[in-house]
XYZ file of C-alpha atoms in Angstrom:
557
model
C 97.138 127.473 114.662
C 95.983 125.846 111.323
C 96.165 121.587 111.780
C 97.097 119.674 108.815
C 94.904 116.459 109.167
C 95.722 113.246 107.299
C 96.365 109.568 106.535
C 99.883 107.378 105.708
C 101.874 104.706 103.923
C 100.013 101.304 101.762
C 101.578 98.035 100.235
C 102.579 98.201 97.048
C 101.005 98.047 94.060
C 103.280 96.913 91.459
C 101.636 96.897 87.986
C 103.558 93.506 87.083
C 103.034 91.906 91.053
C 105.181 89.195 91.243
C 102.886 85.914 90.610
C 101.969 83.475 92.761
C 100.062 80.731 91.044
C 96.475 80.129 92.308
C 96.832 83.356 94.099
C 93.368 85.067 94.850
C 94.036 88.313 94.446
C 88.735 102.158 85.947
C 87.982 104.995 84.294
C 86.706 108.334 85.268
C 85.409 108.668 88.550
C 81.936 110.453 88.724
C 81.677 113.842 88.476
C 79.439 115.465 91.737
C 78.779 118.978 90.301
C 77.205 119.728 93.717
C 75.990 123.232 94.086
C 78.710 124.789 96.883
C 77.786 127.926 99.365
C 80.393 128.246 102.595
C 78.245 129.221 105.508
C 78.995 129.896 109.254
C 80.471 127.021 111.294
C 77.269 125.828 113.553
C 78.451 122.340 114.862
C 81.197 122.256 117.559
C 83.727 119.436 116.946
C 83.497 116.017 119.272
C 85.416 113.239 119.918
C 82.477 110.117 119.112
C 82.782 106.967 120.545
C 82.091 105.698 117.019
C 83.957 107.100 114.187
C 82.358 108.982 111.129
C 84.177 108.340 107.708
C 81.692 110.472 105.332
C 82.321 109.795 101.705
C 81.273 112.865 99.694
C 80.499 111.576 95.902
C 79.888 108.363 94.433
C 81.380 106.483 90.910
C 84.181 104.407 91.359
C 86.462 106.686 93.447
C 83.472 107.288 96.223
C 82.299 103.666 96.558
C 85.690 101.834 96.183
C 86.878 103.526 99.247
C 83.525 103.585 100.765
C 83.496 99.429 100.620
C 87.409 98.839 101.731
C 86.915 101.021 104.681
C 83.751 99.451 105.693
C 85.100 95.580 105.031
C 88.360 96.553 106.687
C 86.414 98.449 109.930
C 83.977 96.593 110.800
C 83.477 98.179 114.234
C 84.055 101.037 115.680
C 83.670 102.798 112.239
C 80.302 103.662 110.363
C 80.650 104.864 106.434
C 78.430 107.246 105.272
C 77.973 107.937 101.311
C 76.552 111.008 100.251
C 76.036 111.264 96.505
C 74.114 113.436 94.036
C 70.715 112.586 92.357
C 71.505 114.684 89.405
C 74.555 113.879 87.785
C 74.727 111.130 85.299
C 76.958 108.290 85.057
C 79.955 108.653 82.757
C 79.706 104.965 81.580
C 82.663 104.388 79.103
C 84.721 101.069 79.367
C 87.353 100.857 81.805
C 90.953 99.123 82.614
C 92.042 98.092 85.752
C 95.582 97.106 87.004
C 96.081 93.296 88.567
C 95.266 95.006 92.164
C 91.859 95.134 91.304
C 91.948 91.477 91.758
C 93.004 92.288 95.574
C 90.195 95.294 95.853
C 87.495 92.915 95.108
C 88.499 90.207 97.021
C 89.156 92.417 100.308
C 85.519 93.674 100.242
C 84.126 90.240 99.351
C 82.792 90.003 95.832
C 82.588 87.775 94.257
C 84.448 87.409 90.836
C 81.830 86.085 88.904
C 79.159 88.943 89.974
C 81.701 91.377 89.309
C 81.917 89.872 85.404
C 78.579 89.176 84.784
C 77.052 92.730 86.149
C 79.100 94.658 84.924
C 79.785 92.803 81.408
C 83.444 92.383 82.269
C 86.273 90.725 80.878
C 90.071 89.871 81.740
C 92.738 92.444 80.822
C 96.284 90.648 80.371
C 98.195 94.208 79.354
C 98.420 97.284 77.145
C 98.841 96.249 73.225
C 100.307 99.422 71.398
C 100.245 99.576 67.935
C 102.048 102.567 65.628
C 103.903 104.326 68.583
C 106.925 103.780 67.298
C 107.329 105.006 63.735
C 104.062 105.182 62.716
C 104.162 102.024 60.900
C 102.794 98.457 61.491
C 104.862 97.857 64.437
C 103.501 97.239 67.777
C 104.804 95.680 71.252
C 102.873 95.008 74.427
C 103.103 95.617 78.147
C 102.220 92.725 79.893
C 101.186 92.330 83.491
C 103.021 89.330 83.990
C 106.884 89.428 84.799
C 109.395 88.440 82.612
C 110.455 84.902 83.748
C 113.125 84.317 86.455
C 112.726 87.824 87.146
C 115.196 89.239 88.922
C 117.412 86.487 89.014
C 117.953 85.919 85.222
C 118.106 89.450 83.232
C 116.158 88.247 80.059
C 116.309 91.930 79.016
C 120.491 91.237 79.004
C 119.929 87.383 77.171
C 117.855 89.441 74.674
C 120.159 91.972 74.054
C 122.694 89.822 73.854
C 121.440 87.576 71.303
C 121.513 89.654 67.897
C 119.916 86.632 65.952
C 116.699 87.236 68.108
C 114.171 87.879 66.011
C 111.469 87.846 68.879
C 110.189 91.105 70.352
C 110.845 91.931 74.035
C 107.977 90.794 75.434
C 107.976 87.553 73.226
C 111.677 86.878 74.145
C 110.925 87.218 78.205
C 106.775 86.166 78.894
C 104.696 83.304 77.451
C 101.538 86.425 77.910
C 102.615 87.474 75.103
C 101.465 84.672 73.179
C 98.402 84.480 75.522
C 97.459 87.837 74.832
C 97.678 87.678 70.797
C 95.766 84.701 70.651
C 92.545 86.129 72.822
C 93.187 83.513 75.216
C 91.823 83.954 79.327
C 93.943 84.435 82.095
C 92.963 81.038 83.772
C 90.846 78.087 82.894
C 87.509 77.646 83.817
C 88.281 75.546 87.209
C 90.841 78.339 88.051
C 89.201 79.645 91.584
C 87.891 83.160 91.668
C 91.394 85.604 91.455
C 93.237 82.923 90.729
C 95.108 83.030 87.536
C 97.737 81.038 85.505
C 99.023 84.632 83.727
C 98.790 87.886 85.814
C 95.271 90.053 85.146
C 93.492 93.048 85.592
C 89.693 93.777 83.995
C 87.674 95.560 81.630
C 84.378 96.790 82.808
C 81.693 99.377 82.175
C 82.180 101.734 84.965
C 78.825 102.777 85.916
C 77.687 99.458 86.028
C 80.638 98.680 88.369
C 79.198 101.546 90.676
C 76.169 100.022 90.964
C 77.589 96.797 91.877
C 79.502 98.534 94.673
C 77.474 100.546 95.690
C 74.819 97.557 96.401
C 77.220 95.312 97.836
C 78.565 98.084 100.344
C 74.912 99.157 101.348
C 73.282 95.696 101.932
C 76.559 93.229 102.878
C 79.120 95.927 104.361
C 76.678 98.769 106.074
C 77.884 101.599 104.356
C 74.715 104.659 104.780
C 73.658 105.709 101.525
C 72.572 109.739 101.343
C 71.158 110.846 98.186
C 71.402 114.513 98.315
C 73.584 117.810 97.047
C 75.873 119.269 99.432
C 75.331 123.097 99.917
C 77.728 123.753 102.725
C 79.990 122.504 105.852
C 80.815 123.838 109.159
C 84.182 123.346 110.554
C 85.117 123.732 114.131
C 85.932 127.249 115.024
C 89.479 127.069 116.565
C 90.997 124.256 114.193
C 89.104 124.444 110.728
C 88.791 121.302 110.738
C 85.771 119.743 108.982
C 82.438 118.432 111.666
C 79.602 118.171 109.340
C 78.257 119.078 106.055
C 75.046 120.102 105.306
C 72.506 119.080 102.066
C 70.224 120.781 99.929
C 67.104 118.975 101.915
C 68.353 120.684 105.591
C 70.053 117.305 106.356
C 73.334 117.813 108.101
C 75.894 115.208 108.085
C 78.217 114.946 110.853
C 81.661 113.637 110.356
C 85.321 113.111 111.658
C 86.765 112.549 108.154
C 85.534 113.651 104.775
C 86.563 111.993 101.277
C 86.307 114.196 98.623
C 85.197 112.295 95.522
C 83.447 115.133 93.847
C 85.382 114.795 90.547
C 87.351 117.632 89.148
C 85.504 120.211 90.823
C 86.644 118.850 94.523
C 84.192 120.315 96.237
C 85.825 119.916 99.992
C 89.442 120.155 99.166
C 88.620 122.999 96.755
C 85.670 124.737 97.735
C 86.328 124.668 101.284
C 90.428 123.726 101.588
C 91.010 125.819 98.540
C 93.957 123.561 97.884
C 95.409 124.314 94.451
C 96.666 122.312 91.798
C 100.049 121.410 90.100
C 99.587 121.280 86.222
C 101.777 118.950 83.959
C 100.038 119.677 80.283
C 103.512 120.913 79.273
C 104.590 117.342 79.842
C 101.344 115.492 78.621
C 100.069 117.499 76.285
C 96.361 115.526 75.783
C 93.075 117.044 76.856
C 90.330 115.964 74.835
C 88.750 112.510 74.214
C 86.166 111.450 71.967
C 84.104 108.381 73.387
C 82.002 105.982 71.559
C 80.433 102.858 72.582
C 80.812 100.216 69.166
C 78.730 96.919 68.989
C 79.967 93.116 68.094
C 79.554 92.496 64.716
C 78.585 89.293 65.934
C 77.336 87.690 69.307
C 80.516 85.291 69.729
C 82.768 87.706 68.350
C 86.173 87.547 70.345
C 87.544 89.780 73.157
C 90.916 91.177 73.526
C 93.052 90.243 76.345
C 94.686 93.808 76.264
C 93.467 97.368 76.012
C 94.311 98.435 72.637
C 96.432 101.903 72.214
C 96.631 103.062 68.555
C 98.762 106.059 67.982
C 97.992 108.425 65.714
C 99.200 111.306 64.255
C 97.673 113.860 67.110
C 97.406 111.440 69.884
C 96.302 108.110 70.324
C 93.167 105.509 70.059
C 91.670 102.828 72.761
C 90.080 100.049 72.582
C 88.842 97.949 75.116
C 86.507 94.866 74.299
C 83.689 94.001 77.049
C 81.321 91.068 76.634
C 78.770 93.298 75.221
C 80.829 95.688 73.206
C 83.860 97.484 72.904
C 84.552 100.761 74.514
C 86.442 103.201 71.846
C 88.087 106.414 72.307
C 90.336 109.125 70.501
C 92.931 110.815 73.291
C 94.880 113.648 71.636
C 95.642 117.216 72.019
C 93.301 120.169 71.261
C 96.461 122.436 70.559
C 97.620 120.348 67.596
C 94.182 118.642 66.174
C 90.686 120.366 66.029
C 87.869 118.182 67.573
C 86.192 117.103 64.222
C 89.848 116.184 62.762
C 90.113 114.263 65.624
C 87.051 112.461 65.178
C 87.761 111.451 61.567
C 90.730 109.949 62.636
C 88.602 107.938 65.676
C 86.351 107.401 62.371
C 88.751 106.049 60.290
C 90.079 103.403 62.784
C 86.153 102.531 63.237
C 86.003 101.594 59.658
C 89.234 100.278 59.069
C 88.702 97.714 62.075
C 84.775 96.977 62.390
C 83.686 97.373 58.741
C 80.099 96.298 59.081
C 79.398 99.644 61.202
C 77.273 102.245 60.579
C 78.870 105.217 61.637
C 75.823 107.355 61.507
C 74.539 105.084 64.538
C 76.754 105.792 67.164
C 76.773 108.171 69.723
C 79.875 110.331 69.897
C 81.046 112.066 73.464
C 83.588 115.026 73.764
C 85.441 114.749 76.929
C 87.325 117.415 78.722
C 90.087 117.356 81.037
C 93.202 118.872 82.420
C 96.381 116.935 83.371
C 97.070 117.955 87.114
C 97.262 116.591 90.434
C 96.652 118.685 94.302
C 99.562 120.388 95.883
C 98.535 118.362 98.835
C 95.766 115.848 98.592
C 94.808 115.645 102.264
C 94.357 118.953 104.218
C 92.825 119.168 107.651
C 90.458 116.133 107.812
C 89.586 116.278 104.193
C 91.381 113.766 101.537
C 90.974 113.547 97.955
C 90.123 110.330 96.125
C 89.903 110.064 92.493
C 89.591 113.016 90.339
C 89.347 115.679 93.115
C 92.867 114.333 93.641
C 93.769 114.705 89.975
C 94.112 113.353 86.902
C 96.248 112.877 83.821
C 95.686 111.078 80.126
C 94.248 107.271 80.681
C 97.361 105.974 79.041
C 98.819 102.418 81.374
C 95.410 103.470 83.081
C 96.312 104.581 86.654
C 93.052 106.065 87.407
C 91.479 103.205 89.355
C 94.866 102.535 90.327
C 95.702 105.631 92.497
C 91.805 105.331 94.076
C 92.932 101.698 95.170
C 96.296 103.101 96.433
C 94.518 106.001 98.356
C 91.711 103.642 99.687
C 94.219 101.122 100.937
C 96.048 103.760 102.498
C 93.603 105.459 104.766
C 92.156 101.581 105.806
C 95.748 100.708 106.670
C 96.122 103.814 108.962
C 92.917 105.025 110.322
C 93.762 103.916 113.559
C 96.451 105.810 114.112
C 95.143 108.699 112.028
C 92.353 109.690 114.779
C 95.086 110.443 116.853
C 98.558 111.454 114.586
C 96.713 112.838 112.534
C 99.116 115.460 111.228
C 102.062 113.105 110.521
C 99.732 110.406 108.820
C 98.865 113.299 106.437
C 102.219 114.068 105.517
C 102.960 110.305 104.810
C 99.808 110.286 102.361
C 100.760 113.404 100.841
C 104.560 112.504 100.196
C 103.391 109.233 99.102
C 100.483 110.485 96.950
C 103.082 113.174 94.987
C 105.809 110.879 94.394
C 102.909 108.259 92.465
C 101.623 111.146 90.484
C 105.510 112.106 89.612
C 106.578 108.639 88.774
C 103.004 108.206 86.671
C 103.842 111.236 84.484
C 107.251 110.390 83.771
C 105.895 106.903 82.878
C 103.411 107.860 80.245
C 105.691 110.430 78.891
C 108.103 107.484 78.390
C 106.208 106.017 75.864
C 106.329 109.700 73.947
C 109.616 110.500 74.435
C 110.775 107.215 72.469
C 109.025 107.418 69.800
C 110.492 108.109 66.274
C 107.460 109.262 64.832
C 107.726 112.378 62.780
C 104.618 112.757 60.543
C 103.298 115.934 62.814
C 104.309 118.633 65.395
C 102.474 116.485 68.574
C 104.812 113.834 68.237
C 108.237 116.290 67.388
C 107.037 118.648 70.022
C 107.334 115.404 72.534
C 110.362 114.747 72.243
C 111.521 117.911 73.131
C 113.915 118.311 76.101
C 111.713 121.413 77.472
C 108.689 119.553 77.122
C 110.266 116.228 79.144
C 110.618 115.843 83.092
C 114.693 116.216 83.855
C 114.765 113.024 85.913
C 113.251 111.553 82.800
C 115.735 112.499 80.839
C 118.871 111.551 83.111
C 117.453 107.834 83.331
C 116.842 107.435 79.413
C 120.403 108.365 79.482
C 121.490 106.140 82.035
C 119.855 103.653 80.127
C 121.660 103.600 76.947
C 124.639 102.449 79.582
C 122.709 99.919 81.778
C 119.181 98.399 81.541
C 116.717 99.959 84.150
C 116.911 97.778 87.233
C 115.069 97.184 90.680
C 118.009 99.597 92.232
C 116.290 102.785 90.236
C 113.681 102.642 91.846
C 114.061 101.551 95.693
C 110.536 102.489 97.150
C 108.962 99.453 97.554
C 105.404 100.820 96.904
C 106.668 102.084 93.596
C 103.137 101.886 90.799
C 105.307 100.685 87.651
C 108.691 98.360 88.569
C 111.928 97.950 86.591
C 109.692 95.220 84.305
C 107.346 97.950 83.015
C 110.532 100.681 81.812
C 111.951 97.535 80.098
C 108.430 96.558 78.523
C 108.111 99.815 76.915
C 112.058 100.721 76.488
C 112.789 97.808 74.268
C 108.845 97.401 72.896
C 109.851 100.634 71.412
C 113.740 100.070 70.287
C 116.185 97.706 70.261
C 119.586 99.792 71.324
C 121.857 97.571 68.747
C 124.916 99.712 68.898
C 124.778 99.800 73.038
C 124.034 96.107 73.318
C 127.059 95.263 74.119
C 128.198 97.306 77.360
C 124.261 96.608 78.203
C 124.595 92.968 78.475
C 128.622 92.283 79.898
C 127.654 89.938 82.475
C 124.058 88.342 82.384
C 122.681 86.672 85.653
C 121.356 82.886 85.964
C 119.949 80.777 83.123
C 121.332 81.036 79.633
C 119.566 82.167 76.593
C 119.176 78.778 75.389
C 117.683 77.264 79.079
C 115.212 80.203 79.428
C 114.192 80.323 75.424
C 113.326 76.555 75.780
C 111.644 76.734 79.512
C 109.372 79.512 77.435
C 108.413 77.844 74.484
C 107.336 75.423 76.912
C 105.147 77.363 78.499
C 103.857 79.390 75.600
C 103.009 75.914 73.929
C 101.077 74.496 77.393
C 99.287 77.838 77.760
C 98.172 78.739 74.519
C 96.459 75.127 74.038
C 95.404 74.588 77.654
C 93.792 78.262 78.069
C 90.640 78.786 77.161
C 89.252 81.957 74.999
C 88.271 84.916 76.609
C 84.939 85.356 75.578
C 84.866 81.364 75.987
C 86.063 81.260 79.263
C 83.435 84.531 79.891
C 80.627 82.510 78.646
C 81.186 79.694 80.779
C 81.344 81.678 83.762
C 77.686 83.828 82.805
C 76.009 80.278 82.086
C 77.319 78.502 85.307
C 76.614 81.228 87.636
C-alpha cells in the first residue's frame, strides 16, 4: 500500500508579531535545473541509528532549512546539502517578514554579519503608492501593530472621528512616521534583533546564500555536495525515497529529502509526480523585469519600506540596499507586452533617479506561474520554496512560507520518524490553508482598488476573477471591521492588523462609519491620538537614519 510520509504544525508567524521591546528576534529561491533520469530502485530502505535529512538544492529555500534543522538537531541528525555547480544565482534584492529576525537568531548569526555581507538594510513595511486611483495617493502596511491592539479598536476611533485628516496607518502607529522619514528600526545601542519599531530586512539574496551556506557548513555541520542529481531509488515495497544518486556515481543515502529544486521540483515532481493547483485566474501577474539601479550618491538614503508602485498593467518595486536599490516591473503578459512593460519600469527609473543612464543597466525578464502543490509533502519527500510554489512577490511571502516550512519540520522531526503519515497531513493542511489565505491577501489589495485607466485593473475586480471567501468578508466588512475572530488559527501569516492596513490604506467607508464604529473598546480618540504623537515625536528625533544607523554598524564591526 502507497505511505504518505510527512511533517506537522509551527508557531505562528504573524506578519505584524505583537512587540516586545528589546525582543531579539527573500526572494526567489534558486533554481536547480538538475538533469532528472528515474532508474531502478538499488538501495533497500534502513532504519539508521543516525538520521539523514538530505537537502536537495541550495538558494535561500535549501540552506534556510538546511541551517534550522542542523541548529535545532544537534545530535542524532546529520544535514546533507546537495546543490548544483551550474546554475547561477538569481541575485535580485529581497524582503523579508519580522520572522526573519527569529530565523537568524535560532541558527546563530549574527545580525551585524548578516547586514554587512549581504549589504542589508531594515525593512519597517510595504509603502504603496497609486493603488488606489491611480493618483498621488499612497498608504503603508506597517509591521508594527496599531497601538493598544486589541484592546482599543483604533480602526473604530478612526472611523469614528470624521475630522481625521490622518491616514490609517498615521491615525493607529508612530511607524508610520518612522518609515517616511528613512529612520532605523532601533538605535545604534539597540542589541542585535532588538528593535524599538517591528522589522524585517532587505538583502541581496545570493549573497545571503553564501552567508548561510558558510555559517551552516563550518559552525552548524551541515555536508556540502556539489553535484547534479540524475536519479533516486526508493524502497521497493513502500516508494519511499533511500538515496539519490549524482552525476559523478555518488549516491546519497537519506531518510528524508527536501526538495528545493525551484519550479522544476525535481523529487516531488520528477519522482512524486505531485501536481499543481494554479491561481493565475486570481493573480493574474507572470512576468517581471529586474534591474539592479546605483546611488546617485554614496550617502544617499535608504527606505525603511519596500516600495510598490502601481501601474497601469501591474505594479513596480523598489527596495533600497546599502549598495543599491533592487527595481522591478510585476505585471501581466496578457494585458502588457514585455517592452511596454519595460518603458513603464523605464519611466519610473527616470522619473525617480534622474541622473541614470538607462543605457547602463542590465535588464532581466523573469518568468513564473502563480501555483502552489496539491500536497507539498508526499512519501518522505517535502517541498520548500519554489518546488512548493509560488505566487506574485507582492507583501513578499516567499521567504516567509520557507521559514514556516523549515520551522515546521524542526518542530516535528521527532515524531515524524515514527507518525510519519499523520505529521504529513498536518504539514499539508497547514501548508494549503497559508497558500489560500496568501492569495486572497494579495488579491485584496486588487480587488479595492478604483483604478480604471486599463482592462488589468477592471478585469480585477471582477467577481469571477476573485476567491468567494474573499468576497463574503469584503462584504462582511462594510458591516464590521475585520477582527481577530475572522481568523481563529493562531498560526494565521497576515492577522486582523494587516486586512485593516490595506482595507482603510485603500478607502475610508464614510457612509458605513457609523454602524462600523457603535461601541469602541478602551482609550478614547483623544488619549490614544496624544499617547501617539508622543511617540511619533520621541521616535522620529531619537531614531537614527537608516543608512546612518547601517553605517555605524559596517564601521564598528
Amino acid at each position: 500500500m502507497r505511505r504518505n510520509w510527512g511533517l506537522g504544525t509551527t508557531s505562528a508567524f504573524a506578519i505584524s508579531s505583537k512587540v516586545e521591546k528589546c525582543e531579539k528576534k527573500l526572494p526567489l529561491g534558486q533554481l536547480f535545473f538538475a538533469s532528472f533520469v528515474k532508474v531502478k530502485p538499488q538501495t533497500r530502505y534502513k532504519i539508521l541509528d543516525t538520521k539523514q535529512v538530505i537537502v536537495v538544492g541550495g538558494g535561500t529555500a535549501g540552506w534556510i532549512t538546511a541551517a534550522r534543522v542542523a541548529a535545532h538537531h544537534r545530535s542524532g541528525v546529520q544535514v546533507t546539502l546537495i546543490e548544483s555547480p551550474n546554475i547561477p544565482t538569481i541575485g535580485v534584492g529581497e524582503g523579508t517578514w519580522p520572522t526573519m529576525r527569529q530565523t537568524l537568531r535560532k541558527v546563530g548569526l549574527s545580525e551585524e554579519v548578516f547586514l554587512r555581507e549581504t549589504f542589508g538594510s531594515f525593512k519597517q513595511g510595504t509603502w504603496f503608492h497609486g493603488w488606489s486611483r491611480g493618483g498621488d495617493e499612497e498608504y503603508l502596511h506597517p509591521f508594527s501593530l496599531p497601538l493598544e491592539y486589541p484592546d482599543t479598536t483604533a480602526a473604530e476611533l478612526w472611523l469614528a472621528d470624521s475630522t481625521n485628516d490622518h491616514s490609517f496607518s498615521a491615525a493607529v502607529t508612530p511607524q508610520d512616521a518612522v518609515v517616511k522619514s528613512n529612520k532605523a528600526p532601533k538605535q545604534a545601542s539597540t542589541p542585535e534583533y532588538a528593535f524599538n519599531v517591528n522589522y524585517g530586512y532587505h538583502f541581496d539574496a545570493g549573497k545571503f546564500a553564501e552567508v548561510l551556506k558558510r555559517h551552516s557548513v563550518d559552525s552548524l555541520g551541515v555536508k556540502h555536495v556539489l553535484g547534479d542529481v540524475t536519479g533516486v531509488q526508493v524502497n521497493e515495497s513502500s516508494r519511499v525515497i533511500t538515496s539519490v544518486s549524482l552525476e559523478s556515481g555518488v549516491v546519497v543515502e537519506g531518510d528524508l529529502f527536501v526538495d528545493c529544486t525551484g519550479q522544476r521540483g525535481l523529487l516531488i515532481d520528477g519522482h512524486c509526480r505531485v501536481g499543481h493547483l494554479e491561481v493565475s485566474s486570481t493573480l493574474f501577474n507572470d512576468r517581471a523585469i529586474a534591474v539592479q539601479v546605483p546611488y546617485g550618491r554614496d550617502n544617499a538614503s535608504i527606505a525603511s519600506a519596500t516600495l510598490a508602485t502601481a501601474t497601469s498593467v501591474g505594479w513596480i518595486w523598489d527596495i533600497g540596499l546599502q549598495n543599491r536599490r533592487g527595481i522591478g516591473h510585476v505585471f501581466s503578459s496578457s494585458f502588457s507586452s514585455e517592452d511596454d512593460a519595460q518603458l513603464a519600469l523605464e519611466r519610473y527609473l527616470v522619473a525617480t533617479s534622474p541622473e541614470l543612464d538607462l543605457k547602463s543597466l542590465a535588464f532581466r525578464v523573469l518568468k513564473f506561474e502563480s501555483k502552489y502543490r496539491e500536497v507539498f509533502w508526499q512519501d518522505n519527500v517535502v517541498a520548500v520554496g519554489l518546488s512548493a510554489g509560488f505566487v506574485e512577490p507582492l507583501e513578499a511571502s516567499a521567504i516567509a512560507m520557507i521559514e514556516q516550512s523549515a520551522e515546521f519540520i524542526v518542530e516535528h522531526l521527532s515524531a515524524a520518524w515514527e507518525a510519519m503519515p499523520p505529521v504529513s497531513r498536518k504539514f499539508n493542511s497547514k501548508m494549503t490553508h497559508h497558500w489560500e489565505r496568501i492569495v486572497a491577501f494579495l488579491k485584496l489589495h486588487y480587488v479595492l482598488s478604483s483604478r480604471s485607466d486599463s482592462d488589468y485593473w477592471i478585469s480585477h475586480r471582477l467577481p469571477e476573477h476573485c476567491p468567494q471567501d474573499l468576497l463574503d468578508s469584503l462584504e462582511i466588512w462594510k458591516h464590521q471591521i475585520p477582527a481577530i475572530q475572522d481568523f481563529p488559527r493562531v498560526d494565521e501569516l497576515f492577522p486582523a492588523a494587516s486586512y485593516q492596513y490595506v482595507l482603510y490604506g485603500m478607502c475610508r467607508p464614510a457612509n458605513s462609519a457609523p454602524s462600523l464604529c457603535q461601541q469602541p473598546k478602551g482609550k478614547s480618540s483623544l488619549e490614544l491620538e496624544s499617547q501617539l504623537r508622543r511617540k511619533r515625536e520621541e521616535l522620529v528625533q531619537r531614531l537614527p537614519t537608516n543608512r546612518d544607523l547601517l553605517t555605524h554598524i559596517a564601521a564598528n564591526a
